Coordinates of C-alpha atoms and ligand atoms in Angstrom, one line a residue:
X14 CA -25.0 10.1 -8.5
X15 CA -27.9 10.3 -6.6
X16 CA -28.1 13.1 -4.6
X17 CA -27.5 10.9 -1.4
X18 CA -24.6 9.1 -2.7
X19 CA -23.5 13.4 -2.9
X20 CA -23.7 13.2 0.2
X21 CA -26.8 14.9 1.4
X22 CA -27.8 12.5 4.4
X23 CA -31.3 11.1 2.8
X24 CA -33.5 12.4 0.2
X25 CA -37.0 14.0 0.4
X26 CA -39.0 11.4 1.9
X27 CA -36.2 10.1 4.1
X28 CA -36.6 6.5 2.5
X29 CA -32.6 6.7 0.8
X30 CA -30.4 7.3 3.3
X31 CA -26.6 7.6 2.3
X32 CA -23.3 6.5 3.8
X33 CA -20.0 5.8 2.4
X34 CA -19.6 3.0 0.1
X35 CA -16.8 1.1 1.5
X36 CA -17.1 -2.2 -0.6
X37 CA -19.3 -3.1 -3.9
X38 CA -22.5 -4.8 -4.0
X39 CA -25.3 -4.1 -4.8
X40 CA -27.8 -6.8 -2.2
X41 CA -31.8 -6.4 -2.1
X42 CA -33.1 -7.8 2.6
X43 CA -34.2 -8.0 5.6
X44 CA -32.5 -5.2 8.6
X45 CA -31.1 -7.7 11.7
X46 CA -29.9 -5.4 14.1
X47 CA -27.1 -5.8 15.8
X48 CA -27.8 -5.9 19.8
X49 CA -26.7 -3.0 22.0
X50 CA -24.4 -3.8 24.7
X51 CA -24.7 -5.9 27.6
X52 CA -25.2 -3.1 30.8
X53 CA -23.2 -4.5 33.7
X54 CA -25.2 -5.0 37.0
X55 CA -25.0 -2.9 39.9
X56 CA -22.1 -3.9 42.0
X57 CA -23.8 -7.0 44.6
X58 CA -27.1 -6.9 44.0
X59 CA -29.2 -8.5 45.5
X60 CA -31.5 -11.4 44.9
X61 CA -34.3 -10.1 42.8
X62 CA -36.8 -9.5 45.4
X63 CA -39.2 -13.1 45.3
X64 CA -35.8 -15.5 44.5
X65 CA -34.3 -17.1 47.8
X66 CA -30.7 -18.8 47.2
X67 CA -31.9 -22.0 45.8
X68 CA -34.1 -20.7 43.3
X69 CA -31.9 -18.7 41.6
X70 CA -28.7 -20.5 41.3
X71 CA -31.2 -23.0 39.1
X72 CA -31.7 -20.1 37.4
X73 CA -28.2 -19.6 37.1
X74 CA -27.8 -22.6 35.9
X75 CA -30.3 -22.2 33.5
X76 CA -29.1 -19.4 31.6
X77 CA -25.3 -20.9 31.4
X78 CA -26.3 -24.7 29.7
X79 CA -28.7 -22.3 27.6
X80 CA -25.6 -20.1 26.6
X81 CA -22.8 -23.5 25.9
X82 CA -25.9 -25.1 24.5
X83 CA -26.1 -22.4 21.4
X84 CA -22.2 -21.8 21.5
X85 CA -21.6 -25.0 20.5
X86 CA -24.7 -25.7 18.4
X87 CA -23.1 -22.8 16.0
X88 CA -19.8 -24.2 16.4
X89 CA -20.9 -26.7 14.5
X90 CA -22.6 -25.6 12.2
X91 CA -19.2 -22.8 11.7
X92 CA -16.4 -23.9 9.6
X93 CA -12.5 -21.2 9.7
X94 CA -11.9 -19.2 12.7
X95 CA -15.0 -18.7 13.5
X96 CA -15.6 -22.6 14.7
X97 CA -12.4 -21.7 16.4
X98 CA -13.5 -18.6 18.2
X99 CA -17.5 -19.8 19.2
X100 CA -15.8 -23.5 20.7
X101 CA -12.9 -21.7 22.4
X102 CA -15.9 -19.7 23.9
X103 CA -18.7 -22.3 24.1
X104 CA -15.9 -23.7 26.8
X105 CA -15.3 -20.7 28.9
X106 CA -19.3 -21.2 29.2
X107 CA -19.7 -24.5 30.8
X108 CA -16.3 -23.4 32.9
X109 CA -17.0 -25.5 36.1
X110 CA -14.6 -23.0 38.3
X111 CA -16.7 -20.3 36.2
X112 CA -19.8 -21.2 38.1
X113 CA -18.9 -22.2 41.2
X114 CA -17.4 -19.2 41.8
X115 CA -20.7 -17.7 40.8
X116 CA -23.3 -19.3 43.0
X117 CA -21.1 -19.2 45.3
X118 CA -21.8 -15.6 45.7
X119 CA -25.3 -16.2 45.1
X120 CA -25.0 -18.6 48.1
X121 CA -24.5 -15.1 50.5
X122 CA -27.6 -13.7 48.5
X123 CA -25.3 -11.5 45.3
X124 CA -28.6 -12.2 42.3
X125 CA -27.4 -13.9 39.4
X126 CA -26.4 -10.9 37.3
X127 CA -23.7 -10.0 39.8
X128 CA -22.4 -12.9 40.4
X129 CA -21.8 -14.2 37.4
X130 CA -20.3 -10.5 36.6
X131 CA -18.0 -10.8 39.7
X132 CA -16.8 -13.9 39.4
X133 CA -16.3 -13.3 35.6
X134 CA -14.0 -10.7 36.5
X135 CA -11.7 -12.7 38.8
X136 CA -11.1 -15.2 36.8
X137 CA -10.5 -12.6 33.7
X138 CA -8.1 -9.8 36.0
X139 CA -6.2 -13.8 36.5
X140 CA -5.8 -15.5 33.4
X141 CA -4.7 -11.4 32.8
X142 CA -2.2 -12.1 35.0
X143 CA -0.6 -15.2 33.5
X144 CA 0.1 -13.5 29.7
X145 CA 0.8 -14.9 27.1
X146 CA -1.8 -17.5 25.7
X147 CA -3.9 -17.7 28.6
X148 CA -4.2 -13.6 29.2
X149 CA -5.6 -13.5 25.1
X150 CA -8.8 -15.9 27.1
X151 CA -9.6 -13.2 29.0
X152 CA -12.2 -12.0 26.2
X153 CA -14.1 -15.2 25.9
X154 CA -14.6 -15.4 29.5
X155 CA -15.6 -11.9 29.5
X156 CA -18.4 -12.6 26.2
X157 CA -18.7 -15.3 27.8
X158 CA -20.1 -13.2 31.0
X159 CA -22.4 -10.4 29.3
X160 CA -24.3 -13.6 27.2
X161 CA -25.0 -15.2 30.0
X162 CA -26.4 -12.0 31.4
X163 CA -27.9 -11.5 28.7
X164 CA -29.9 -15.2 29.0
X165 CA -30.8 -13.9 32.2
X166 CA -32.1 -10.5 31.0
X167 CA -34.4 -12.2 28.8
X168 CA -32.6 -9.8 26.0
X169 CA -30.6 -10.4 22.7
X170 CA -27.1 -11.9 22.5
X171 CA -24.6 -9.3 22.1
X172 CA -22.3 -9.8 19.3
X173 CA -24.3 -11.3 15.9
X174 CA -27.4 -11.8 15.7
X175 CA -28.4 -15.6 14.8
X176 CA -30.0 -16.1 11.9
X177 CA -32.0 -19.4 9.5
X178 CA -32.0 -16.4 6.6
X179 CA -29.4 -14.7 5.7
X180 CA -29.5 -10.9 6.3
X181 CA -28.6 -7.2 6.6
X182 CA -26.4 -6.5 9.6
X183 CA -27.0 -3.5 11.3
X184 CA -24.8 -2.2 13.3
X185 CA -23.1 1.2 15.5
X186 CA -19.2 -0.5 14.5
X187 CA -18.4 -3.7 15.3
X188 CA -15.7 -4.9 17.1
X189 CA -12.9 -7.0 16.4
X190 CA -14.2 -10.3 18.2
X191 CA -17.7 -9.5 16.9
X192 CA -15.9 -10.1 12.8
X193 CA -14.6 -14.1 13.7
X194 CA -17.6 -14.8 13.5
X195 CA -19.6 -13.3 10.0
X196 CA -20.6 -16.0 9.0
X197 CA -20.4 -14.3 4.8
X198 CA -23.5 -17.0 3.9
X199 CA -25.4 -15.5 6.4
X200 CA -24.4 -11.6 6.5
X201 CA -25.8 -10.2 3.2
X202 CA -24.2 -6.6 3.7
X203 CA -22.8 -4.7 6.6
X204 CA -24.2 -1.3 7.3
X205 CA -23.4 1.2 10.1
X206 CA -23.8 4.7 11.2
X207 CA -20.4 4.6 12.7
X208 CA -16.6 4.2 10.7
X209 CA -15.2 5.5 8.8
X210 CA -13.8 4.1 4.7
X211 CA -10.4 2.5 6.3
X212 CA -12.1 1.2 9.5
X213 CA -11.8 -2.7 10.8
X214 CA -15.7 -3.1 9.8
X215 CA -15.0 -1.4 6.4
X216 CA -10.6 -3.9 6.0
X217 CA -13.5 -6.2 7.0
X218 CA -16.1 -6.6 4.8
X219 CA -13.8 -6.1 1.9
X220 CA -12.0 -9.3 3.0
X221 CA -14.8 -11.0 2.8
X222 CA -16.3 -9.4 -0.1
X223 CA -19.2 -8.2 1.3
X224 CA -21.0 -5.0 0.6
X225 CA -20.6 -2.7 3.6
X226 CA -21.6 0.7 3.3
X227 CA -19.8 2.8 6.9
X228 CA -21.4 6.4 8.8
X229 CA -24.6 6.1 6.8
X230 CA -25.7 8.2 9.9
X231 CA -30.1 7.7 9.2
X232 CA -29.1 3.6 9.7
X233 CA -30.4 3.9 13.7
X234 CA -33.5 4.4 12.6
X235 CA -33.8 0.6 11.0
X236 CA -35.7 -1.9 13.1
X237 CA -34.7 -5.5 12.3
X238 CA -37.6 -6.8 10.3
X239 CA -36.8 -3.9 7.8
X240 CA -36.5 -4.5 4.0
X241 CA -34.3 -2.7 1.7
X242 CA -31.9 -2.0 -0.7
X243 CA -27.8 -1.7 0.0
X244 CA -25.5 0.1 -2.3
X245 CA -21.8 -1.0 -1.6
X246 CA -21.5 1.6 -5.6
X247 CA -23.2 4.5 -4.5
X248 CA -23.2 4.1 -0.6
X249 CA -27.3 4.0 -0.5
X250 CA -29.5 2.3 2.0
X251 CA -33.7 2.5 0.0
X252 CA -35.9 1.6 2.5
X253 CA -38.9 -0.4 1.8
X254 CA -37.1 -1.4 -2.5
X255 CA -39.6 -1.1 -5.6
X256 CA -39.1 -2.6 -8.8
X257 CA -36.4 0.1 -10.1
X258 CA -34.3 -1.9 -7.0
X259 CA -34.6 -5.3 -7.9
X260 CA -33.6 -4.3 -11.0
X261 CA -30.7 -3.0 -9.7
X262 CA -29.8 -5.8 -7.7
X263 CA -30.9 -8.7 -10.2
X264 CA -28.2 -7.0 -12.4
X265 CA -25.9 -6.9 -9.9
X266 CA -26.5 -11.3 -9.2
X267 CA -26.0 -11.0 -13.1
X268 CA -23.1 -9.8 -13.4
X269 CA -19.7 -11.0 -15.0
X270 CA -18.0 -13.1 -13.4
X271 CA -14.1 -11.5 -12.4
X272 CA -12.2 -13.6 -14.3
X273 CA -9.3 -15.2 -11.1
X274 CA -6.6 -13.5 -11.1
X275 CA -3.7 -14.9 -12.1
X276 CA -0.6 -13.9 -10.4
X277 CA 0.5 -11.3 -13.0
X278 CA -0.2 -7.9 -12.8
X279 CA -0.4 -6.1 -15.9
X280 CA -1.6 -2.9 -17.4
X281 CA -2.9 -4.0 -20.8
X282 CA 0.1 -2.6 -22.7
X283 CA 2.0 -5.2 -20.8
X284 CA 3.9 -2.5 -18.8
X285 CA 4.3 -4.6 -14.8
X286 CA 2.3 -3.5 -11.5
X287 CA 2.7 -6.3 -9.1
X288 CA 0.0 -6.8 -7.0
X289 CA 0.8 -8.4 -3.8
X290 CA -0.4 -8.5 -0.1
X291 CA -1.2 -7.6 2.9
X292 CA -1.1 -10.0 5.6
X293 CA -1.0 -9.8 9.5
X294 CA -0.3 -14.1 10.0
X295 CA 1.5 -17.3 8.5
X296 CA -2.5 -18.4 7.2
X297 CA -3.1 -15.3 5.8
X298 CA -0.1 -15.8 3.5
X299 CA -0.5 -19.0 2.5
X300 CA -4.2 -18.2 1.5
X301 CA -2.9 -15.2 -0.3
X302 CA -0.2 -16.9 -2.1
X303 CA -3.0 -19.4 -3.4
X304 CA -4.8 -16.3 -4.2
X305 CA -2.0 -15.7 -6.5
X306 CA -0.7 -13.2 -4.2
X307 CA 2.9 -11.9 -6.4
X308 CA 4.8 -11.4 -2.8
X309 CA 3.7 -9.7 0.2
X310 CA 3.6 -6.2 0.2
X311 CA 2.9 -5.5 4.7
X312 CA 3.7 -8.3 7.0
X313 CA 1.5 -6.5 9.8
X314 CA 4.1 -7.5 12.0
X315 CA 2.3 -6.1 15.4
X316 CA -1.6 -8.8 14.0
X317 CA 1.2 -11.2 15.4
X318 CA 1.1 -9.8 19.1
X319 CA -1.0 -8.1 19.6
X320 CA -3.1 -8.2 23.0
X321 CA 0.0 -9.5 24.2
X322 CA 1.6 -7.2 27.4
X323 CA 4.4 -8.4 27.4
X324 CA 7.4 -7.7 24.2
X325 CA 7.4 -11.4 22.0
X326 CA 10.7 -14.0 22.4
X327 CA 13.5 -13.3 19.5
X328 CA 11.5 -17.4 18.9
X329 CA 8.4 -16.9 19.2
X330 CA 9.3 -13.8 16.9
X331 CA 10.9 -16.3 13.6
X332 CA 8.4 -18.4 13.9
X333 CA 6.1 -16.0 13.4
X334 CA 7.6 -14.6 10.5
X335 CA 9.1 -17.9 8.8
X336 CA 6.0 -18.3 8.9
X337 CA 4.7 -15.9 6.1
X338 CA 8.7 -15.7 4.5
X339 CA 8.4 -19.5 4.2
X340 CA 4.1 -19.2 1.7
X341 CA 6.5 -17.0 -0.5
X342 CA 9.7 -18.6 -1.9
X343 CA 11.9 -16.8 -4.0
X344 CA 9.0 -14.0 -3.2
X345 CA 9.8 -10.3 -1.8
X346 CA 8.2 -10.3 1.4
X347 CA 8.4 -6.8 2.6
X348 CA 7.7 -6.7 6.6
X349 CA 6.4 -3.8 9.1
X350 CA 8.2 -3.6 11.9
X351 CA 5.8 -3.3 15.2
X352 CA 2.9 -0.2 14.4
X353 CA 1.9 -0.1 18.1
X354 CA -0.3 2.8 19.2
X355 CA -2.9 4.9 18.6
X356 CA -5.6 2.1 17.0
X357 CA -3.6 -1.3 17.6
X358 CA -2.1 -0.4 21.0
X359 CA 0.9 -3.3 22.6
X360 CA 0.8 -2.2 26.0
X361 CA 4.2 -3.0 26.2
X362 CA 5.2 -0.5 24.2
X363 CA 2.1 2.4 23.7
X364 CA 0.8 4.5 26.5
X365 CA -3.0 4.5 26.6
X366 CA -2.6 7.5 28.8
X367 CA -1.6 9.7 26.3
X368 CA -4.2 12.8 25.5
X369 CA -3.6 12.0 21.2
X370 CA -2.7 8.4 20.6
X371 CA -2.8 9.3 16.6
X372 CA -0.5 12.2 17.4
X373 CA 2.1 10.3 19.7
X374 CA 4.5 7.9 19.9
X375 CA 3.2 5.4 17.6
X376 CA 5.3 3.3 14.6
X377 CA 9.2 3.9 14.6
X378 CA 8.4 7.0 17.6
X379 CA 8.0 4.4 19.9
X380 CA 11.6 3.0 19.3
X381 CA 13.0 6.5 21.1
X382 CA 10.8 5.7 23.9
X383 CA 11.3 2.0 23.9
X384 CA 15.2 1.3 23.0
X385 CA 15.8 -2.3 22.1
X386 CA 12.5 -3.0 21.3
X387 CA 13.4 -2.3 17.0
X388 CA 16.3 -4.0 17.5
X389 CA 15.5 -7.0 18.6
X390 CA 12.5 -6.4 16.4
X391 CA 15.4 -6.7 13.4
X392 CA 17.1 -9.8 15.2
X393 CA 14.0 -11.7 14.4
X394 CA 13.6 -10.6 11.2
X395 CA 16.9 -11.3 10.1
X396 CA 17.5 -14.6 11.2
X397 CA 14.3 -15.4 9.9
X398 CA 15.3 -14.6 6.6
X399 CA 18.4 -16.1 7.3
X400 CA 16.5 -19.6 7.5
X401 CA 14.0 -18.6 4.6
X402 CA 14.5 -18.5 1.2
X403 CA 11.5 -14.9 0.3
X404 CA 13.7 -12.2 -0.3
X405 CA 12.9 -9.3 2.7
X406 CA 12.4 -6.0 3.5
X407 CA 11.8 -4.1 6.3
X408 CA 10.7 -0.8 6.3
X409 CA 9.2 1.0 9.8
X410 CA 5.9 2.8 10.2
X411 CA 5.3 6.7 10.9
X412 CA 7.7 7.6 9.8
X413 CA 8.0 11.3 9.7
X414 CA 11.9 12.4 8.3
X415 CA 15.1 11.7 6.8
X416 CA 16.8 11.6 9.8
X417 CA 14.8 8.9 10.9
X418 CA 15.1 7.2 7.9
X419 CA 18.9 7.3 7.4
X420 CA 18.3 6.0 11.2
X421 CA 15.9 3.1 10.5
X422 CA 18.5 2.3 7.7
X423 CA 22.1 2.4 9.4
X424 CA 20.1 -0.5 11.7
X425 CA 18.8 -2.2 9.3
X426 CA 22.5 -2.8 7.9
X427 CA 23.4 -3.7 11.9
X428 CA 21.0 -6.4 11.5
X429 CA 22.0 -8.0 8.9
X430 CA 18.7 -6.3 6.9
X431 CA 19.5 -5.8 3.4
X432 CA 16.7 -3.6 2.2
X433 CA 15.6 -0.9 3.8
X434 CA 12.0 1.4 3.7
X435 CA 9.3 3.8 5.1
X436 CA 6.1 3.7 5.5
X437 CA 4.8 6.6 3.4
X438 CA 2.6 7.8 6.2
X439 CA 3.0 11.8 7.4
X440 CA 2.1 14.0 5.3
X441 CA 5.9 15.8 6.1
X442 CA 7.5 11.7 4.3
X443 CA 5.3 11.9 1.5
X444 CA 6.7 15.8 0.8
X445 CA 10.7 14.6 1.3
X446 CA 9.8 11.6 -0.4
X447 CA 13.2 12.4 -2.7
X448 CA 15.4 13.3 0.8
X449 CA 13.7 10.4 2.5
X450 CA 14.3 7.5 -0.8
X451 CA 18.1 8.9 -0.9
X452 CA 18.3 7.2 2.9
X453 CA 16.5 4.2 1.7
X454 CA 15.3 1.5 -0.8
X455 CA 12.3 1.9 -1.5
X456 CA 9.3 3.5 0.2
X457 CA 5.0 2.4 0.4
X458 CA 2.8 4.7 1.2
X459 CA 0.0 3.9 3.9
X460 CA -3.3 5.4 2.2
X461 CA -5.0 5.1 5.4
X462 CA -3.2 7.4 7.9
X463 CA -1.9 9.6 5.0
X464 CA -5.3 10.6 4.4
X465 CA -5.2 11.0 7.8
X466 CA -3.2 12.7 8.8
X467 CA -3.2 14.7 5.1
X468 CA -7.2 15.4 6.5
X469 CA -7.1 15.8 10.0
X470 CA -9.4 13.1 10.3
X471 CA -9.7 10.9 13.1
X472 CA -9.9 7.2 10.6
X473 CA -11.6 5.8 12.8
X474 CA -14.6 8.8 12.6
X475 CA -17.6 7.9 10.9
X476 CA -18.9 12.1 11.4
X477 CA -15.3 12.3 9.7
X478 CA -15.5 9.3 6.2
X479 CA -15.9 11.8 3.6
X480 CA -13.5 13.3 4.3
X481 CA -11.7 10.5 5.3
X482 CA -11.6 9.3 2.0
X483 CA -8.4 8.7 -0.2
X484 CA -9.9 9.6 -3.4
X485 CA -8.9 13.8 -1.9
X486 CA -6.9 15.6 -4.4
X487 CA -4.6 17.0 -2.3
X488 CA -3.9 13.5 -0.6
X489 CA -3.2 12.3 -4.5
X490 CA -0.8 15.5 -4.9
X491 CA 0.6 13.4 -2.1
X492 CA 1.1 10.4 -3.8
X493 CA 2.2 11.4 -6.5
X494 CA 4.9 13.5 -5.0
X495 CA 6.5 10.9 -2.9
X496 CA 6.0 8.5 -6.5
X497 CA 8.1 11.8 -7.6
X498 CA 10.8 11.0 -5.3
X499 CA 11.3 8.0 -6.4
X500 CA 12.3 9.4 -9.3
X501 CA 14.5 12.1 -8.3
X502 CA 16.5 9.6 -5.7
X503 CA 17.1 7.0 -8.4
X504 CA 20.4 5.6 -7.9
X505 CA 21.1 7.0 -4.9
X506 CA 21.7 4.9 -1.3
X507 CA 23.3 4.1 0.4
X508 CA 26.1 2.7 -2.0
X509 CA 25.8 5.5 -4.3
X510 CA 26.8 8.5 -1.5
X511 CA 23.9 11.5 -0.9
X512 CA 21.4 12.0 -4.0
X513 CA 20.4 14.8 -6.0
X514 CA 17.7 16.2 -3.9
X515 CA 14.4 16.4 -6.0
X516 CA 13.9 19.7 -8.0
X517 CA 17.2 19.6 -8.8
X518 CA 18.9 19.2 -12.7
X519 CA 20.1 16.0 -10.8
X520 CA 16.8 15.3 -9.9
X521 CA 15.2 15.8 -13.2
X522 CA 18.4 13.6 -14.5
X523 CA 17.2 10.4 -12.2
X524 CA 13.0 11.3 -13.8
X525 CA 14.8 10.5 -16.8
X526 CA 16.0 7.1 -15.7
X527 CA 12.5 6.1 -14.4
X528 CA 13.4 1.8 -14.1
X529 CA 16.2 3.1 -11.7
X530 CA 13.6 5.1 -10.5
X531 CA 12.8 3.5 -5.8
X532 CA 10.5 1.9 -5.7
X533 CA 7.2 3.5 -4.4
X534 CA 4.2 1.0 -3.6
X535 CA 0.7 1.8 -1.8
X536 CA 0.0 -1.0 1.2
X537 CA -3.5 1.1 2.3
X538 CA -6.6 0.1 1.5
X539 CA -6.3 2.7 -1.9
X540 CA -4.3 0.1 -3.8
X541 CA -7.8 -2.4 -3.7
X542 CA -10.4 -0.5 -5.0
X543 CA -10.4 -0.2 -9.1
X544 CA -10.3 1.9 -10.1
X545 CA -7.9 4.1 -7.7
X546 CA -5.7 1.6 -7.9
X547 CA -5.5 3.2 -11.8
X548 CA -5.3 6.1 -10.2
X549 CA -2.3 5.1 -8.2
X550 CA 0.1 3.5 -11.6
X551 CA -0.8 6.2 -13.9
X552 CA 0.6 8.2 -10.3
X553 CA 3.6 6.4 -11.3
X554 CA 2.4 4.4 -8.4
X555 CA 5.5 0.5 -8.7
X556 CA 3.5 -2.2 -7.6
X557 CA -0.3 -2.6 -5.1
X558 CA 0.0 -4.5 -1.6
X559 CA -4.1 -5.5 -1.1
X560 CA -6.4 -8.1 1.0
X561 CA -6.5 -11.1 -1.4
X562 CA -9.9 -10.7 -1.8
X563 CA -9.0 -7.6 -3.4
X564 CA -6.5 -8.8 -6.2
X565 CA -9.0 -10.4 -8.8
X566 CA -11.1 -6.3 -9.4
X567 CA -8.2 -5.4 -9.2
X568 CA -5.8 -6.9 -11.8
X569 CA -9.2 -7.0 -13.7
X570 CA -9.6 -3.4 -14.6
X571 CA -5.4 -2.7 -14.5
X572 CA -6.1 -4.1 -17.9
X573 CA -8.0 -2.1 -19.1
X574 CA -6.1 0.5 -19.4
X575 CA -2.6 1.1 -21.0
X576 CA -0.2 3.0 -19.2
X577 CA -0.7 6.4 -21.2
X578 CA -4.7 6.5 -19.8
X579 CA -3.6 5.2 -16.3
X580 CA -1.9 8.3 -16.3
X581 CA -4.6 10.8 -17.4
X582 CA -7.7 9.0 -15.6
X583 CA -4.1 10.5 -12.6
X584 CA -4.6 13.7 -14.4
X585 CA -8.8 14.3 -13.7
X586 CA -8.6 13.3 -10.3
X587 CA -5.7 15.4 -9.3
X588 CA -7.7 17.9 -11.0
X589 CA -10.7 17.8 -9.0
X590 CA -12.2 20.1 -6.2
X591 CA -13.8 17.0 -4.6
X592 CA -13.0 13.8 -3.1
X593 CA -16.3 12.7 -5.3
X594 CA -15.7 14.2 -8.2
X595 CA -12.6 13.1 -8.5
X596 CA -14.2 9.4 -8.0
X597 CA -17.2 10.5 -10.3
X598 CA -15.0 11.1 -13.0
X599 CA -12.0 8.1 -13.0
X600 CA -15.4 6.1 -13.0
X601 CA -16.9 7.2 -15.8
X602 CA -14.0 6.4 -17.5
X603 CA -13.4 2.7 -16.5
X604 CA -16.9 0.8 -18.1
X605 CA -15.5 -2.4 -17.2
X606 CA -16.5 -1.8 -13.0
X607 CA -19.4 -1.3 -14.4
X608 CA -19.7 -4.4 -16.1
X609 CA -17.8 -6.3 -13.3
X610 CA -19.5 -5.4 -10.1
X611 CA -17.7 -2.4 -9.0
Ligands
LIG722 C1 -2.0 2.4 5.6 O1 -2.1 3.1 6.7 O2 -2.1 2.8 4.8 C2 -1.2 1.3 6.7 C3 -0.7 0.4 5.4 O3 -1.2 0.9 7.8 P1 -2.0 0.8 8.8 O4 -3.5 0.3 8.1 O5 -2.1 -0.4 9.3 O6 -2.1 1.8 10.0
LIG723 MG1 -0.6 3.3 8.8

């Protein structure tokens, strides 16, 4: 591994810039930078010098028309989510009410920039007040406003740049709205100077199968048109690539094709490792079922209601959950109750004035501050489950104590939900997994949060990306402790009475009865890393849940090892002194990673 990949910022001549590789792939391409966000004009700025009301109104109209036409053309050329987002934005750019309010302001002597800024503000505020679908349109208005102001200033429009040629997209970080218009046919690779392995950018890059590097601080100096080699495997960006890099990129392009996932995750010895999907909507679930997912290991219910300022109604919830359940008749679907807070704020549950939201009232904890929402959600899940044929399991995020696990199991029972579980995302839950699992039926490890809390490193902070790595041996030890807890709690539960505390003789007997172990899965991003997936299985993890695009790679690599080998590799990783060493030691033992370019 190069010095750069070991964590130094760059090599001697600054040609190699290092970050953290978060999505595999090796490509050469020219840089296009994400434009800087549009800065607001001064409040009520007067007409520019030399302009009069007529010329300023004409300038405003021309800018608005140019933005609407540009968006319409892009919408016509796009597909799927991107087309829908662009179409909605184009419609907003041509909105007569918006233009009328802005021209009225220009007529009163305000500059076109300030007028459109102020007019859009008023429209966005009105839409937000209407709530529901209309409130969600407020973001489109604000996006249109930024585009019109950029047009008036003659600077590049915000958002993903447009280009006829494929390019390497360089940005500080990407916002969720940007990624909806990211066209994988145009973007060769993603490089950000901020963001961590668990950041939105990283998750999206993996879901689109794009090579990606985050936390590459040195890349802020790259300019439009620079030729670079991006290596998402080592996490390096090389300026002015030469024959050596061309050869690596060419051999990556000629890598062995990954077989499609056939719908049954197994090791080489036939040991089954069900491979499930992480989903956030019904359409996601349908696509995941088509990709062969054996069920859903994580339904992020808050994704169905992000941006909503009011609790969704019972009917809305039943409909959203059913859309997912119906994609998996007869299959397991693990629903996570609302995980509001920190990186996923929901105004009806979270308090945005908290000084430290990641350590605040989030996930299951919101039930104390806003009682009732959780019970109502469980009732909606139960009704949707009743109406569908899916095998519905329900888990709570951010569980920290056995008492919380017990209460959640009670709430599930009261709602008529048969399979209560907990997410293990907080180190206390991993340490006491045996006790937690005596009270519920299963656990699913959220390695994204478990890593940030174990390493005390904000998952969104690029500067801490090296700490925020699920290969950190400390995180792997907690995963092992959780899997051990599942075995120690075998045969326990509400029906079986209190179980044997971990470490007792009874627990040892339970360990022997592995088949009766309470299942412990992983649904964090770690499960989508094929090499780490092998380690997780070796640590005792029973199921892996991931973005559907990761299924073929994880399935292919799992099939190259038997259980004993997975356990040996897990031992290597546990004994390593750093995340880099753990990853290096394990990857060196899995030659098929290189063959498939993973
Ligand atoms: C996790 O923390 O690993 C997880 C799966 O939950 P989220 O990423 O939604 O916080
Ligand atoms: Mg989490």
